[in-house]
Each structure stands twice: as C-alpha cells, then as structure tokens.
Amino acid sequence: MPFEYLPLPGAPVGQLDTPALVIDMDVAEKNISRLQKWANRNKMGVRPHSKTHKTPLFAHKQMAAGAIGICCAKVGEAEVMVAGGVKEILIANQIVGATKIARLVALANDASITVAVDDAANVRDLSAAASAAGREIGVIVEVDTGMHRCGVDGGAATRKLAKLIASSPGLRFDGVMGYEGHVVAQRDFEERKTEATAAARALVEAAEDLRKAGLPCKIVSAGGTGTYNITGTVKGITDLQCGSYIFMDGDYLEVFKDFSPALSVLATVISRPVKGRAVTDAGIKAISVDRGLPKVIGIEGAKVAGLSEEHGRLEVSGAAEKLKVGDKVSLLPMHGDTTINLYSHYACVRKGKLEAMVEIAGRGRSR
Amino acid sequence: MPFEYLPLPGAPVGQLDTPALVIDMDVAEKNISRLQKWANRNKMGVRPHSKTHKTPLFAHKQMAAGAIGICCAKVGEAEVMVAGGVKEILIANQIVGATKIARLVALANDASITVAVDDAANVRDLSAAASAAGREIGVIVEVDTGMHRCGVDGGAATRKLAKLIASSPGLRFDGVMGYEGHVVAQRDFEERKTEATAAARALVEAAEDLRKAGLPCKIVSAGGTGTYNITGTVKGITDLQCGSYIFMDGDYLEVFKDFSPALSVLATVISRPVKGRAVTDAGIKAISVDRGLPKVIGIEGAKVAGLSEEHGRLEVSGAAEKLKVGDKVSLLPMHGDTTINLYSHYACVRKGKLEAMVEIAGRGRSR
C-alpha cells in the first residue's frame, strides 16, 4: 500500500489536506486535567476508556495526569496499548473464543490485565488458558445495573460467578463493573442523577454482598463521561471509565459543557454548483452519522443538509454564500468514537499549527 | 503497531476470529461476470467503481472480466489502484487543492488518469499542475442530471467548461459524466426506469450539444448498481459506474435480486444474559448503520434489535434461544461500502474455507 501523504509539523491547520481529523491538543489536555482534578478532589479513581482515542499517546497523557489504568473494549485495542507501553489494562468487555483468549493471556507477560465476564463457561475458558500459560489474569463480574446489554444481576448470579472466579486457577477475582450506558446521554441533569445514582448503588450493593460472602472487591468500576460527577460521588465506586470526555463530541455537548470540544473534521469545499449549496469532500466515510449530522463550526449561515458516502452537502445563506471551491470548513462530529475509527491518523494541532500526525494504532482493531 | 492476528488459508469460515468481513469469492466473481455479460450483450462499457471494494485484487478481477477502466472517488484510492497495477482510472469526483492535484498529476506517470470537474477555477488549477509537470490529464464535465449534489447543468454551463478544458494546456477533454444517485435505490422498477432514463437522456443530450459545438465526447459515463439495466440501455451512454453490484448489500437487495449477496460480517455471541437476548461482538465499529440495522442470516427467530459501539444486541426466540456464548452468527450489512471501510482485511472464502486474508488497501483513504 502506498504511504499516505502526511504534512510536516508547523503547517497551519488551514493548509492541512482534507478530510482531516483535527485534535486541539491544548483543549484535549485541559479535558484530561479537568476530569483528573475533579476525581482527585473526590478521591475517585480515573480509568479512562481508550475506545475513544485508540492511541497510546493519549493513554499516556491520561496516566501521566494520574489515571490508575486504561480501559479497552477489545483485545486488539489492548494489544496496541500494551505494545505502546501501557502497563495497567482493564478490558471492560467479555472476551470469548480460543484465539482471543490466547492473545489476552499473552498480554499478561507485559502488563497487568483484568477482564470482565458474565458467563461461567467463559470463566472456565479463561482459567484453562491462563493456568496453562502459567499466568494470572484479573477477572471482574459485569453486573447489569439497568442498561440490559451484557452483565448478570447483582446478588445470587454475581455471587456464583465471583466464587467460580475466586476458585479458578490462573484467575484473580478483582471485583465488579457496571456501565450505566442507558443514562450517560440523558439530557436532563436531575433525571440523569436519579438514574445513574440508582445504577451505581446497585453496583456498590453487589460488591458489598460479595464482601459479606468473603470475596473482597478491589475494583467497583462504572461511569461514563455524562455521569462522571454523579457516579463519581457514590460511595463505594472505586473508579470511572469515562472515554469521550477527552475530545467531547456534538452529542455530549448537548448533555453538558463540563468538557470542551477538542475534535473536529476539516473539509474542503469541492463544488459550489448553485446559490444556496456548497459540497465538501467529507461524507460518511469521513464523519460518522450514527448520532446525527455534524455541525459547521464558526460559519454563520452554513448548515450540513446531508452526507452521502464521499460528499457533504451544505446549505448556505447570507455570509456563507461567500464560500468558494477550495475553502476549508470545520465540522463538529456528533459522535467522536465512531468518527475517529474511520481515520488512520490524527492531525494534532496546537495554537493553529500542526504539532504531529499521530497514528491511530487501535483503529479498526475490533477483534 | 502490533500486527493483527490473521488466520491461515484453509481455515473453515466458522473458525475465523470475529468480527470478520467475509466475502464469498464465488458469489462476487459471479456478480462481476453477470454485469459484464449483460454489458457485452448490450454493447455497453463497464467502469466499476472501486469505492465499494477499495482493493486492487477486485479491480483486477473486474478488468479481467472485460471492464474498460476503474472509477475512484478520491486520489488516495486512485493511488492504491495505480500502485496495484490498474492502468485506467476515472476519478468520478472533483479533486480540489494543490496537494491533491499534485498527487493526481503524479499518477499520470503510471496510468491513464481522467478526473471530473464542475468549476472553472479547478480546471485552471489542474491545467497549471499538469502542464508544469509535462503530463496530460483527461477531464470530463460532471453534469447534474437530477441528483442536485455536484455538477453543472447540461447546455451552456457544460459547454463553457468543456471549451475551457479543451483549450487548457495539459488537459485532454474526454466528455461528460452524471450520476443519478437520487434514483439508484428507488424500490419501484417503473419509477426507477422513468427517472433514470430521464437522467441518462439529459446526459446524452449534453454530450450531443458538445459534439455540435465541435467537442467530441469519448466518455458519457453514468449509472449505478440499481440502474445498470436502465441507464445501460440508453443510446449514447458509453459506460456504467456500478460499484455495489460486486458484493451487494441489504439495502440494494431491497431494490432487486439481479446480483447476489457476497458480503457478510461474522460475529460471535459474547453474552447470553437472559432469555430472549444474545449480545455479539459486532457493533457500529464493525457494521455501518447509515442505511439501517444488519440482518441475521439463516437463524430463524434471531433479529438485530440494536447496535452500540462494540456490541450487537439480538432478540432471540424459538430455535434461536439455543444460541450460546461462543456461537458464530452471520450478519448482512445494509450498506456494504461503509461497512468495508471499517476493516483492514477481507476474509475471502470459497466453499466455506478461507482462501486468503486480503488487505483493504484503500480503506480510510478519504484524501
């Protein structure tokens, strides 16, 4: 495959070739620092989810700020993090199948690895692979705290799995996790608070129940960006799994403005066929639409009317009618994680100039 | 970046690690052959759009079957095709900006390159770069035949651009194109026929008008998968730009069954938390949802209820209740092009066994 054209550091952002995935590094670093400071004040651990950035550079910035470890969704992402030097990994997901479990166990040579489970047969497979390799894997039970995706109910089902883990060779019982994904994007703060608090309390209760049964829970992990300051104040929760806060996105900005948008897609106007319409080079292969159409940043009278595969269609009026072929347009994606997953590189900029093109090494590693 | 785990040829498809992007090679080759045979019978050129497969292997199969050239949407895709040995490229899109134009002109060292335009300043930029490099680039005018995205109206605007191209050093005027993207997925055949015929006739009329003005049009290119047998029968059209026909997808299968589905995503059940629900490892980072949720293939009583980033939620009833953690599930994406763009490799299978893992070299090359 031919190498991609990559610009040199120092290039003004407006000169970047497009579509480009632009990160304002000052803003991203401020978001990292802001969450960590909040957590420090509240004596809460931060275990940022790397499924957002998929890149060791940002994981290291989070660790340097004070994070206690990094979450991953897939073994392929964890491989990238461990190869990039991250030493403390929590895979907040079920890892199923002989191939993936073998890779998971191999990671324990270079890092501390903990994985979530919600199934007894999966625990036995993990135990067999870890003990055969002479390695120890941390395991936590995923509790369904109301999202109704994966996870078992707190109480008897959790106890049964925890006991199995604790008695399985090669495994170390580390505790529980529960992700309140059903409430993180709830727009109303009071509703979000009520529901997220209930979810976090259910998880803490499951942990207390295990402790009574002689199964100490080092990890009681939960939380997303939208619930950091709710879940993060519930006594008994040990750490937060926030991911999106590092860059924010258009959807989360409709939840709150506690963190600032660091991510945008730079596009070029490639066609200006008629009054009222401008077409850019950023379609749905450059900006995800699973949470809605992106927003034009800073151009009065310009609005994204639709994206096709390779084109963005803008409605323009007033001052925006001045847009001409070759002009650059900044767009705010509604969903950062899925937009980032389309790109091979970040254009990391500071004060309007390119600092570095950074490979998104975990991109597409969904296995 | 650590290498991705890739299975060896000969592996049964059910043993592939997941999520895997699976191509049934026999079906894909039959689709290629079927379109080409239809085109041969109708004395129509086929210029398949590589934005679907993004991979030289499939472009070469299309050329070997009789295609007259390959379409690309972006310079980055064309670079992959030319590096892979494809010699006849039509970029069916506007290429804007000094960087991309320099790369476009460089491609003319190794292949015949034609590009679409709809703007006079863009023509001047292309001419300056091509003549400075001592190269010749073919240029066609994109005519808006009813889609109202890019393109100029047939008639005076097209004539003006064509004359400018024909008189510009370094450029060769090759003709016109028009993409009837607004009708290719129209479900009703008669409506599709009426609208696509009108679009194709508008393009042919624009070409006739140019010929009268002394500007011969070698290329009068149009058509998508859904209109191949409509646009492809309009006298004066020279070639079809179909892309999706090679693999088909769930959305196109609702238009017609002229081609067969060759593409699926293999997923693994990773959680079976309660009766009625199974969760897979294929979320929206593994299957695009811009045309709707994927369909479960061949399992009675299993239905995709929703995808989150890293998880697919299935509703299961009846026989599908037997699904257990570790079982594999085949899913039909509704949109092939955007699903393919998420993966680094195809798992190319034949008669149920892996033939090769093939790199999707054009993936993510949206610049």
XYZ file of C-alpha atoms in Angstrom:
734
model
C 0.000 0.000 0.000
C 1.418 3.428 -0.886
C 2.141 5.667 2.068
C -0.356 8.350 2.847
C 0.713 11.922 2.282
C 1.407 13.431 5.703
C 2.146 17.121 6.250
C 5.114 18.385 8.254
C 4.854 19.745 11.790
C 4.385 23.503 11.822
C 1.879 23.573 8.969
C -1.030 25.933 9.691
C -4.213 23.931 10.252
C -5.871 25.629 7.276
C -3.220 24.121 4.998
C -3.872 20.531 6.015
C -5.140 18.262 3.295
C -8.722 17.146 3.876
C -10.720 15.429 5.221
C -8.500 15.702 8.304
C -9.281 14.602 11.849
C -8.051 17.545 13.887
C -7.340 17.482 17.632
C -6.733 20.712 19.505
C -4.106 19.388 21.918
C -4.465 22.237 24.428
C -8.171 21.519 24.738
C -7.698 17.739 24.991
C -5.051 18.157 27.697
C -7.308 20.552 29.590
C -10.129 17.980 29.472
C -7.787 15.284 30.823
C -6.634 17.565 33.602
C -10.141 18.744 34.440
C -11.540 15.231 34.987
C -8.467 14.153 36.937
C -8.610 17.186 39.226
C -12.310 16.612 39.869
C -11.564 12.952 40.657
C -8.660 13.845 42.952
C -10.880 16.233 44.892
C -13.498 13.497 45.198
C -10.975 10.719 45.983
C -12.134 8.797 42.939
C -10.014 6.753 40.538
C -9.979 7.505 36.815
C -9.586 4.586 34.416
C -10.174 6.276 31.040
C -11.690 4.238 28.217
C -9.324 4.133 25.256
C -12.036 3.053 22.797
C -12.440 6.797 22.151
C -8.856 7.711 21.204
C -7.418 4.231 20.420
C -3.922 5.673 20.689
C -1.150 5.134 23.272
C -0.112 8.822 23.141
C -3.393 9.883 24.720
C -3.437 6.968 27.173
C -0.012 8.069 28.400
C -1.236 11.653 28.824
C -4.130 10.282 30.905
C -1.795 8.104 33.001
C 0.644 10.966 33.496
C -2.220 13.121 34.786
C -2.992 10.479 37.404
C -5.212 7.774 35.875
C -4.955 4.384 37.635
C -5.225 2.364 34.409
C -6.751 2.292 30.937
C -9.932 0.571 29.736
C -10.153 -1.192 26.379
C -13.128 -2.739 24.596
C -11.268 -5.353 22.551
C -8.114 -7.475 22.784
C -6.855 -5.788 19.609
C -7.059 -2.419 21.337
C -5.327 -3.779 24.426
C -2.504 -5.135 22.240
C -1.937 -1.639 20.883
C -1.937 -0.133 24.376
C 0.437 -2.737 25.831
C 2.789 -2.501 22.829
C 2.706 1.269 23.384
C 3.846 0.835 26.970
C 0.621 0.987 28.984
C 1.005 -1.342 31.967
C -2.467 -1.434 33.550
C -5.340 -2.612 31.338
C -8.989 -3.340 32.109
C -10.918 -4.895 29.236
C -14.422 -3.746 30.108
C -15.980 -6.410 27.927
C -16.416 -10.160 27.528
C -13.543 -11.848 25.668
C -14.794 -15.032 24.048
C -13.139 -17.692 21.881
C -9.833 -19.562 21.987
C -7.925 -17.157 19.708
C -8.803 -14.008 21.610
C -8.271 -15.659 25.000
C -4.798 -16.840 23.930
C -3.936 -13.260 22.889
C -5.384 -11.909 26.144
C -3.245 -14.249 28.235
C -0.150 -13.344 26.196
C -0.666 -9.688 27.127
C -0.174 -10.597 30.791
C 3.552 -11.036 30.002
C 3.901 -7.270 29.702
C 1.035 -5.700 31.633
C -1.488 -6.249 34.375
C -4.622 -7.484 32.613
C -8.147 -7.578 34.014
C -11.189 -8.661 32.017
C -14.965 -8.614 32.555
C -17.129 -11.754 32.486
C -20.806 -12.607 32.743
C -20.735 -16.321 31.890
C -19.441 -19.372 33.771
C -18.165 -21.242 30.688
C -16.171 -18.144 29.740
C -14.599 -18.132 33.238
C -13.554 -21.762 32.774
C -12.023 -20.989 29.341
C -10.077 -18.042 30.776
C -8.869 -20.153 33.685
C -7.723 -23.020 31.456
C -5.762 -20.704 29.155
C -4.191 -18.609 31.936
C -3.166 -21.578 34.059
C -1.779 -23.482 31.044
C 0.355 -20.414 30.273
C 1.392 -20.005 33.903
C -0.049 -16.507 34.007
C -2.567 -14.717 36.214
C -5.458 -12.729 34.789
C -7.646 -10.430 36.864
C -11.362 -11.008 36.379
C -14.335 -8.842 37.352
C -18.023 -9.676 37.103
C -20.067 -7.405 34.869
C -23.283 -6.545 36.682
C -26.305 -5.340 34.722
C -27.149 -2.099 36.531
C -30.044 -1.224 34.230
C -28.635 -0.977 30.709
C -29.800 -4.512 29.857
C -26.994 -5.330 27.439
C -24.385 -7.675 28.944
C -23.970 -8.485 32.625
C -25.671 -10.550 35.310
C -27.946 -9.339 38.099
C -26.275 -8.310 41.339
C -26.916 -10.799 44.144
C -27.009 -14.587 43.656
C -25.881 -14.654 39.999
C -22.952 -12.323 40.704
C -22.003 -14.297 43.831
C -21.986 -17.555 41.915
C -19.699 -16.185 39.190
C -17.410 -14.455 41.694
C -16.973 -17.672 43.663
C -16.174 -19.565 40.477
C -13.555 -16.957 39.524
C -12.009 -16.945 43.005
C -11.642 -20.726 42.925
C -10.314 -20.944 39.331
C -6.585 -21.461 38.792
C -4.897 -18.688 36.808
C -7.589 -16.152 37.696
C -7.618 -13.436 40.332
C -11.008 -12.153 41.446
C -10.781 -8.358 41.264
C -14.343 -7.140 41.779
C -17.243 -5.865 39.692
C -18.124 -3.387 36.972
C -21.375 -1.977 35.639
C -21.854 0.543 32.855
C -24.886 2.816 33.046
C -24.871 3.338 29.263
C -28.625 3.852 29.272
C -28.329 7.159 31.161
C -24.985 8.748 30.210
C -26.568 10.837 27.441
C -29.786 11.707 29.303
C -30.098 15.466 28.702
C -31.842 16.377 31.944
C -29.370 16.518 34.835
C -31.861 15.632 37.576
C -33.116 12.580 35.671
C -29.559 11.598 34.837
C -28.620 11.952 38.502
C -31.535 9.846 39.739
C -30.948 7.026 37.272
C -27.141 6.998 37.420
C -27.190 7.056 41.212
C -29.547 4.080 41.254
C -27.272 2.192 38.851
C -24.122 2.971 40.853
C -25.810 1.992 44.122
C -26.887 -1.333 42.631
C -23.246 -1.999 41.735
C -21.974 -0.989 45.179
C -24.630 -3.227 46.750
C -23.445 -6.165 44.617
C -19.891 -5.501 45.816
C -20.990 -5.290 49.473
C -22.857 -8.554 49.060
C -19.677 -10.199 47.721
C -17.594 -8.833 50.572
C -20.035 -10.356 53.051
C -19.520 -13.660 51.232
C -15.752 -13.323 51.759
C -14.979 -12.066 48.242
C -13.206 -8.702 48.524
C -13.755 -6.325 45.594
C -10.710 -4.211 44.820
C -12.461 -2.832 41.736
C -16.004 -1.404 41.672
C -15.828 0.335 38.318
C -18.541 2.274 36.470
C -19.344 5.616 34.897
C -19.215 7.326 31.562
C -18.466 10.897 30.555
C -22.065 12.019 31.123
C -22.221 10.598 34.661
C -18.685 11.296 35.930
C -19.910 13.763 38.562
C -22.833 11.550 39.610
C -21.435 8.008 39.642
C -18.149 9.502 40.838
C -19.755 10.720 44.072
C -21.416 7.424 45.026
C -19.590 5.918 47.998
C -18.103 2.527 47.183
C -17.394 3.192 43.493
C -13.613 2.918 43.033
C -13.068 4.333 39.549
C -14.659 5.904 36.463
C -14.470 4.555 32.897
C -15.047 7.847 31.041
C -13.837 7.907 27.422
C -15.420 10.686 25.367
C -14.510 13.478 27.814
C -11.018 13.716 26.307
C -12.294 15.152 22.999
C -16.049 15.544 23.568
C -18.399 15.452 20.586
C -21.556 17.143 19.376
C -23.839 14.691 21.121
C -22.169 15.011 24.542
C -22.144 18.805 24.203
C -25.932 18.571 24.257
C -25.632 16.801 27.624
C -23.259 19.329 29.246
C -20.350 21.663 28.638
C -18.161 20.399 31.515
C -15.535 19.466 28.927
C -14.720 21.315 25.695
C -14.712 20.089 22.101
C -11.146 19.218 21.030
C -12.080 17.253 17.913
C -13.200 18.478 14.523
C -13.077 17.353 10.919
C -11.552 19.782 8.447
C -13.139 19.563 4.992
C -12.721 21.375 1.688
C -15.462 22.846 -0.465
C -15.084 20.898 -3.722
C -18.174 22.133 -5.551
C -20.281 25.274 -5.484
C -22.808 24.342 -8.125
C -25.663 26.748 -7.332
C -26.644 29.532 -4.948
C -27.530 28.042 -1.584
C -25.467 24.844 -1.950
C -21.823 24.021 -1.255
C -20.440 20.479 -1.366
C -17.467 19.305 0.712
C -15.148 16.289 0.468
C -16.248 14.874 3.860
C -19.006 12.284 3.577
C -19.968 9.386 5.843
C -16.594 7.742 5.233
C -15.069 10.807 6.946
C -17.672 11.650 9.625
C -19.945 9.125 11.322
C -23.676 9.851 11.331
C -24.896 7.292 13.879
C -25.742 10.157 16.263
C -26.800 12.647 13.627
C -25.314 15.092 11.140
C -22.201 17.120 12.006
C -22.379 20.859 12.653
C -20.480 23.560 10.784
C -18.177 25.403 13.198
C -17.924 29.177 13.048
C -19.576 29.985 9.711
C -22.811 31.893 10.093
C -25.424 30.689 7.614
C -23.808 27.331 6.779
C -25.526 24.096 7.804
C -24.938 20.436 6.954
C -28.009 19.328 4.989
C -26.856 15.767 4.368
C -23.894 13.477 3.888
C -23.509 10.903 1.167
C -20.609 8.472 1.045
C -17.954 10.859 -0.201
C -19.690 14.246 -0.115
C -21.082 16.641 2.457
C -23.905 18.837 1.286
C -24.077 22.263 2.951
C -26.993 24.680 2.829
C -25.513 28.164 2.726
C -27.123 31.570 3.048
C -26.078 35.102 3.969
C -22.347 35.452 4.630
C -21.833 31.735 3.973
C -22.745 32.300 0.314
C -19.181 33.613 0.016
C -17.790 30.082 0.425
C -15.944 29.120 -2.733
C -14.321 25.999 -4.150
C -11.112 25.354 -2.217
C -12.253 26.978 1.042
C -11.854 24.941 4.228
C -14.726 24.218 6.602
C -14.504 22.837 10.165
C -17.151 20.355 11.212
C -18.098 19.079 14.657
C -18.965 15.342 14.528
C -21.898 14.287 16.704
C -20.101 11.050 17.647
C -16.355 11.187 18.208
C -15.582 7.499 18.808
C -17.036 6.250 15.521
C -15.615 9.186 13.548
C -12.104 8.592 14.937
C -12.397 4.920 13.960
C -12.555 5.999 10.278
C -9.093 7.619 10.268
C -5.537 6.315 10.234
C -4.049 9.499 11.747
C -4.874 12.407 13.980
C -3.732 15.858 12.937
C -2.709 17.061 16.397
C -2.621 20.852 16.411
C -1.641 23.478 18.941
C -2.410 27.175 18.566
C -3.468 26.639 14.963
C -0.350 24.780 13.824
C 0.270 21.097 13.249
C 2.235 19.538 16.100
C 2.301 15.981 14.741
C 0.410 13.485 12.636
C -0.233 10.669 15.131
C -1.173 7.166 14.028
C -4.454 5.872 15.430
C -2.908 2.483 16.056
C -6.076 0.941 17.511
C -8.278 1.987 14.599
C -10.366 -0.874 13.264
C -8.981 -3.349 15.803
C -12.412 -4.709 16.614
C -11.139 -8.250 17.236
C 1.569 -1.037 15.809
C 1.413 -4.772 16.552
C 0.394 -6.965 13.645
C -3.153 -8.150 13.542
C -3.739 -11.847 14.051
C -4.562 -13.317 10.637
C -5.719 -16.907 10.129
C -4.153 -19.280 7.614
C -5.760 -20.183 4.288
C -7.881 -23.300 4.539
C -9.469 -22.375 7.858
C -13.207 -23.102 7.917
C -15.164 -19.837 7.927
C -16.746 -20.754 11.267
C -13.278 -20.738 12.856
C -12.429 -17.189 11.829
C -11.919 -14.750 14.632
C -14.625 -12.103 14.777
C -15.863 -9.576 13.794
C -14.719 -10.691 10.330
C -15.648 -9.163 6.981
C -16.353 -12.233 4.881
C -16.522 -12.305 1.077
C -17.854 -15.362 -0.723
C -15.493 -15.249 -3.700
C -17.629 -17.497 -5.921
C -20.576 -15.148 -5.479
C -18.501 -11.988 -6.021
C -16.979 -13.423 -9.198
C -20.428 -14.422 -10.448
C -21.671 -10.870 -9.859
C -18.699 -9.462 -11.819
C -19.340 -11.870 -14.647
C -23.069 -11.281 -14.657
C -22.800 -7.493 -15.075
C -20.064 -7.829 -17.681
C -22.060 -10.344 -19.741
C -25.128 -8.123 -19.609
C -22.994 -5.166 -20.719
C -21.381 -7.156 -23.521
C -24.803 -8.171 -24.834
C -25.877 -4.520 -24.717
C -22.613 -3.170 -26.149
C -22.090 -1.100 -23.029
C -18.817 -0.364 -21.251
C -18.325 -1.251 -17.584
C -16.149 1.044 -15.478
C -16.695 -0.360 -11.969
C -16.493 1.985 -9.023
C -13.760 0.847 -6.630
C -15.093 2.918 -3.712
C -17.001 -0.243 -2.806
C -14.124 -2.750 -2.595
C -11.121 -0.358 -2.324
C -8.820 -3.212 -3.240
C -6.726 -3.863 -6.396
C -7.489 -7.622 -6.288
C -11.134 -6.983 -7.080
C -10.368 -4.252 -9.615
C -8.171 -6.729 -11.492
C -10.940 -9.325 -11.450
C -13.271 -6.687 -12.937
C -10.714 -5.696 -15.588
C -10.007 -9.337 -16.448
C -13.727 -9.871 -16.983
C -13.758 -7.022 -19.503
C -14.128 -3.699 -17.678
C -12.726 -0.708 -19.615
C -11.374 1.037 -16.524
C -11.907 1.618 -12.813
C -13.617 4.525 -11.057
C -12.296 6.023 -7.827
C -13.778 8.665 -5.545
C -10.551 10.023 -4.072
C -6.906 10.494 -5.074
C -5.902 8.253 -2.166
C -7.989 5.444 -3.622
C -6.520 6.023 -7.082
C -3.004 5.826 -5.615
C -3.822 2.389 -4.233
C -5.250 1.226 -7.560
C -2.316 2.536 -9.620
C 0.241 1.104 -7.174
C -1.669 -2.170 -7.514
C -1.241 -2.120 -11.279
C -4.538 -0.689 -12.542
C -3.781 1.370 -15.654
C -7.074 3.115 -16.463
C -8.542 5.350 -13.765
C -11.530 7.696 -13.775
C -11.883 9.807 -10.645
C -15.612 10.427 -10.688
C -15.286 13.380 -8.362
C -13.870 16.902 -8.077
C -10.225 16.988 -6.950
C -9.509 20.304 -5.286
C -6.413 21.805 -3.661
C -2.713 21.968 -4.561
C -1.676 18.838 -2.617
C -4.270 16.545 -4.134
C -3.780 17.937 -7.632
C -0.014 17.349 -7.387
C -0.674 13.737 -6.368
C -3.242 13.349 -9.161
C -0.766 14.562 -11.776
C 1.931 12.238 -10.400
C -0.380 9.272 -11.012
C -0.318 10.047 -14.729
C 3.254 8.695 -14.773
C 1.920 5.179 -14.372
C -1.686 5.206 -15.571
C -4.214 6.989 -17.727
C -5.982 9.418 -15.398
C -9.277 11.175 -16.024
C -10.992 13.420 -13.488
C -14.390 15.120 -13.197
C -14.813 18.894 -12.836
C -17.663 21.342 -12.346
C -15.727 24.560 -11.733
C -13.616 26.788 -13.998
C -11.011 27.701 -11.363
C -10.480 23.993 -10.704
C -9.888 23.459 -14.441
C -7.223 26.172 -14.385
C -5.529 24.614 -11.343
C -5.488 21.175 -12.996
C -4.096 22.651 -16.204
C -1.338 24.560 -14.417
C -0.194 21.494 -12.482
C -0.382 19.067 -15.419
C 1.403 21.339 -17.857
C 4.100 22.251 -15.310
C 4.727 18.511 -14.850
C 4.660 17.870 -18.599
C 1.785 15.425 -18.208
C -1.658 15.091 -19.727
C -4.779 14.570 -17.630
C -8.158 13.633 -19.072
C -11.011 15.800 -17.826
C -14.769 15.294 -18.023
C -17.519 17.690 -17.044
C -19.847 16.484 -14.305
C -23.406 17.272 -15.336
C -26.158 17.481 -12.719
C -28.737 15.085 -14.137
C -31.161 15.494 -11.247
C -29.287 14.466 -8.097
C -28.515 18.103 -7.186
C -25.207 17.424 -5.479
C -22.196 18.393 -7.631
C -22.255 19.102 -11.338
C -23.354 21.862 -13.711
C -26.455 21.959 -15.877
C -26.180 20.457 -19.353
C -26.205 23.099 -22.068
C -24.457 26.487 -21.781
C -22.660 25.839 -18.458
C -21.347 22.474 -19.633
C -20.287 23.953 -22.991
C -18.387 26.750 -21.292
C -16.452 24.350 -19.063
C -15.796 21.896 -21.903
C -14.365 24.663 -24.083
C -12.140 25.802 -21.239
C -10.853 22.250 -20.735
C -10.270 21.716 -24.451
C -8.218 24.907 -24.660
C -6.210 24.303 -21.456
C -2.626 23.039 -21.741
C -2.001 19.718 -20.032
C -5.673 18.724 -20.183
C -7.497 16.454 -22.596
C -11.254 16.916 -22.887
C -12.750 13.442 -22.564
C -16.501 14.004 -22.252
C -19.145 14.079 -19.529
C -20.445 12.143 -16.561
C -23.616 12.303 -14.491
C -24.586 10.145 -11.548
C -28.282 9.509 -10.973
C -27.699 8.825 -7.260
C -31.179 10.095 -6.435
C -32.839 7.115 -8.175
C -30.464 4.135 -7.872
C -32.195 2.848 -4.723
C -35.763 3.644 -5.802
C -37.624 0.411 -4.963
C -40.243 0.553 -7.705
C -38.775 -0.539 -11.043
C -41.113 1.520 -13.229
C -40.407 4.707 -11.265
C -36.700 3.923 -11.248
C -36.840 3.374 -15.008
C -38.659 6.626 -15.708
C -36.334 8.744 -13.576
C -33.065 7.048 -14.540
C -33.945 7.212 -18.224
C -34.640 10.938 -17.920
C -31.293 11.450 -16.159
C -29.357 9.431 -18.743
C -31.075 11.232 -21.615
C -30.161 14.605 -20.097
C -26.527 13.492 -20.042
C -26.609 12.196 -23.617
C -28.221 15.472 -24.690
C -25.407 17.430 -23.028
C -22.889 15.287 -24.914
C -24.723 15.795 -28.235
C -24.758 19.518 -27.620
C -20.972 19.453 -27.070
C -20.400 17.430 -30.216
C -22.353 20.020 -32.184
C -20.015 22.640 -30.725
C -17.023 20.653 -32.004
C -16.183 18.992 -28.687
C -16.240 15.210 -29.157
C -17.170 13.203 -26.077
C -15.338 9.902 -25.841
C -16.815 9.319 -22.384
C -20.514 9.660 -21.490
C -20.437 7.865 -18.176
C -23.271 7.277 -15.693
C -25.148 4.588 -13.836
C -25.113 2.838 -10.508
C -25.877 -0.721 -9.493
C -29.626 -0.056 -9.235
C -29.857 1.465 -12.720
C -27.387 -0.692 -14.670
C -30.138 -2.198 -16.853
C -31.878 1.155 -17.361
C -29.058 3.665 -17.874
C -27.154 0.902 -19.666
C -29.783 0.719 -22.422
C -29.930 4.462 -23.172
C -28.290 5.109 -26.531
C -25.303 7.419 -26.212
C -24.199 6.301 -22.748
C -20.712 4.806 -23.108
C -20.132 3.126 -19.751
C -21.568 2.286 -16.334
C -20.030 3.221 -12.966
C -21.639 0.461 -10.856
C -19.845 -0.331 -7.604
C -22.049 -2.185 -5.109
C -23.049 -4.962 -7.548
C -19.811 -6.838 -6.800
C -20.855 -7.696 -3.226
C -24.409 -6.302 -2.956
C -25.771 -5.306 0.440
C -29.005 -5.436 2.384
C -30.230 -2.128 1.026
C -29.672 -2.994 -2.635
C -31.298 -6.404 -2.125
C -34.471 -4.464 -1.372
C -34.142 -2.852 -4.814
C -33.582 -6.096 -6.761
C -32.006 -9.536 -6.671
C -30.144 -9.257 -10.014
C -26.904 -9.758 -8.090
C -26.355 -11.940 -5.030
C -25.019 -11.038 -1.588
C -21.309 -11.931 -1.336
C -20.562 -9.935 1.794
C -21.364 -10.679 5.405
C -19.985 -9.924 8.833
C -19.239 -12.901 11.043
C -19.789 -12.169 14.738
C -19.547 -14.146 17.971
C -22.120 -14.323 20.730
C -20.208 -12.938 23.734
C -23.055 -12.717 26.240
C -26.320 -14.548 26.778
C -27.520 -12.725 29.852
C -31.256 -13.519 29.813
C -33.882 -15.404 27.838
C -34.681 -13.509 24.666
C -31.353 -11.628 24.431
C -27.985 -12.517 22.920
C -25.151 -9.993 22.554
C -22.480 -10.192 19.830
C -19.065 -8.587 19.414
C -20.089 -6.650 16.273
C -21.239 -3.098 16.995
C -21.227 0.024 14.838
C -17.426 -0.074 14.630
C -17.877 -3.410 12.795
C -21.084 -2.827 10.780
C -22.257 0.538 9.475
C -25.808 1.593 10.298
C -26.245 4.556 7.935
C -28.791 2.519 5.946
C -30.275 0.655 8.875
C -29.576 -2.321 11.102
C -27.998 -5.502 9.704
C -29.983 -8.705 9.311
C -29.175 -12.075 10.871
C -28.541 -14.636 8.120
C -30.023 -18.114 8.396
C -31.103 -18.252 12.037
C -34.859 -18.461 12.465
C -36.038 -16.318 15.379
C -32.922 -14.120 15.669
C -33.147 -10.414 14.879
C -30.797 -7.467 15.394
C -32.526 -5.186 17.897
C -29.785 -2.579 18.084
C -26.061 -1.917 17.800
C -23.990 0.043 20.244
C -20.349 0.874 19.617
C -18.869 -2.519 20.391
C -21.930 -4.726 20.857
C -24.769 -6.098 18.765
C -27.965 -6.821 20.625
C -30.027 -9.702 19.217
C -33.615 -10.528 20.087
C -33.919 -14.304 20.044
C -36.936 -16.584 20.242
C -37.827 -20.158 19.296
C -34.904 -22.115 17.871
C -32.623 -19.078 18.210
C -32.895 -19.374 22.004
C -30.340 -22.176 21.606
C -27.616 -19.636 20.732
C -24.911 -19.796 23.372
C -21.791 -17.833 24.257
C -19.132 -18.620 21.649
C -21.551 -19.373 18.794
C -20.964 -17.585 15.498
C -23.623 -15.501 13.747
C -23.560 -14.199 10.156
C -24.934 -10.711 9.573
C -25.904 -8.968 6.346
C -24.925 -5.260 6.459
C -27.438 -2.872 4.915
C -24.600 -0.766 3.433
C -21.554 -2.568 2.094
C -19.335 0.388 1.162
C -19.316 1.984 4.610
C -19.008 -1.374 6.385
C -15.994 -2.379 4.262
C -14.374 0.971 5.085
C -14.216 -0.109 8.759
C -11.966 -3.132 8.124
C -8.283 -3.594 7.333
C -8.774 -7.012 5.708
C -11.285 -9.102 3.846
C -11.653 -12.747 4.796
C -12.057 -14.108 1.267
C -13.701 -17.528 1.430
C -14.598 -20.154 -1.106
C -16.866 -23.101 -0.396
C -16.770 -22.339 3.315
C -12.987 -22.174 3.672
C -10.637 -19.215 3.907
C -8.839 -18.583 0.633
C -6.867 -15.519 1.759
C -6.908 -12.545 4.089
C -6.722 -9.625 1.650
C -5.707 -6.140 2.747
C -8.251 -3.406 2.004
C -5.516 -1.073 0.888
C -7.854 1.810 0.067
C -9.617 1.736 3.429
C -9.849 5.147 5.015
C -8.055 6.866 2.126
C -10.567 9.660 2.001
C -7.998 12.279 0.937
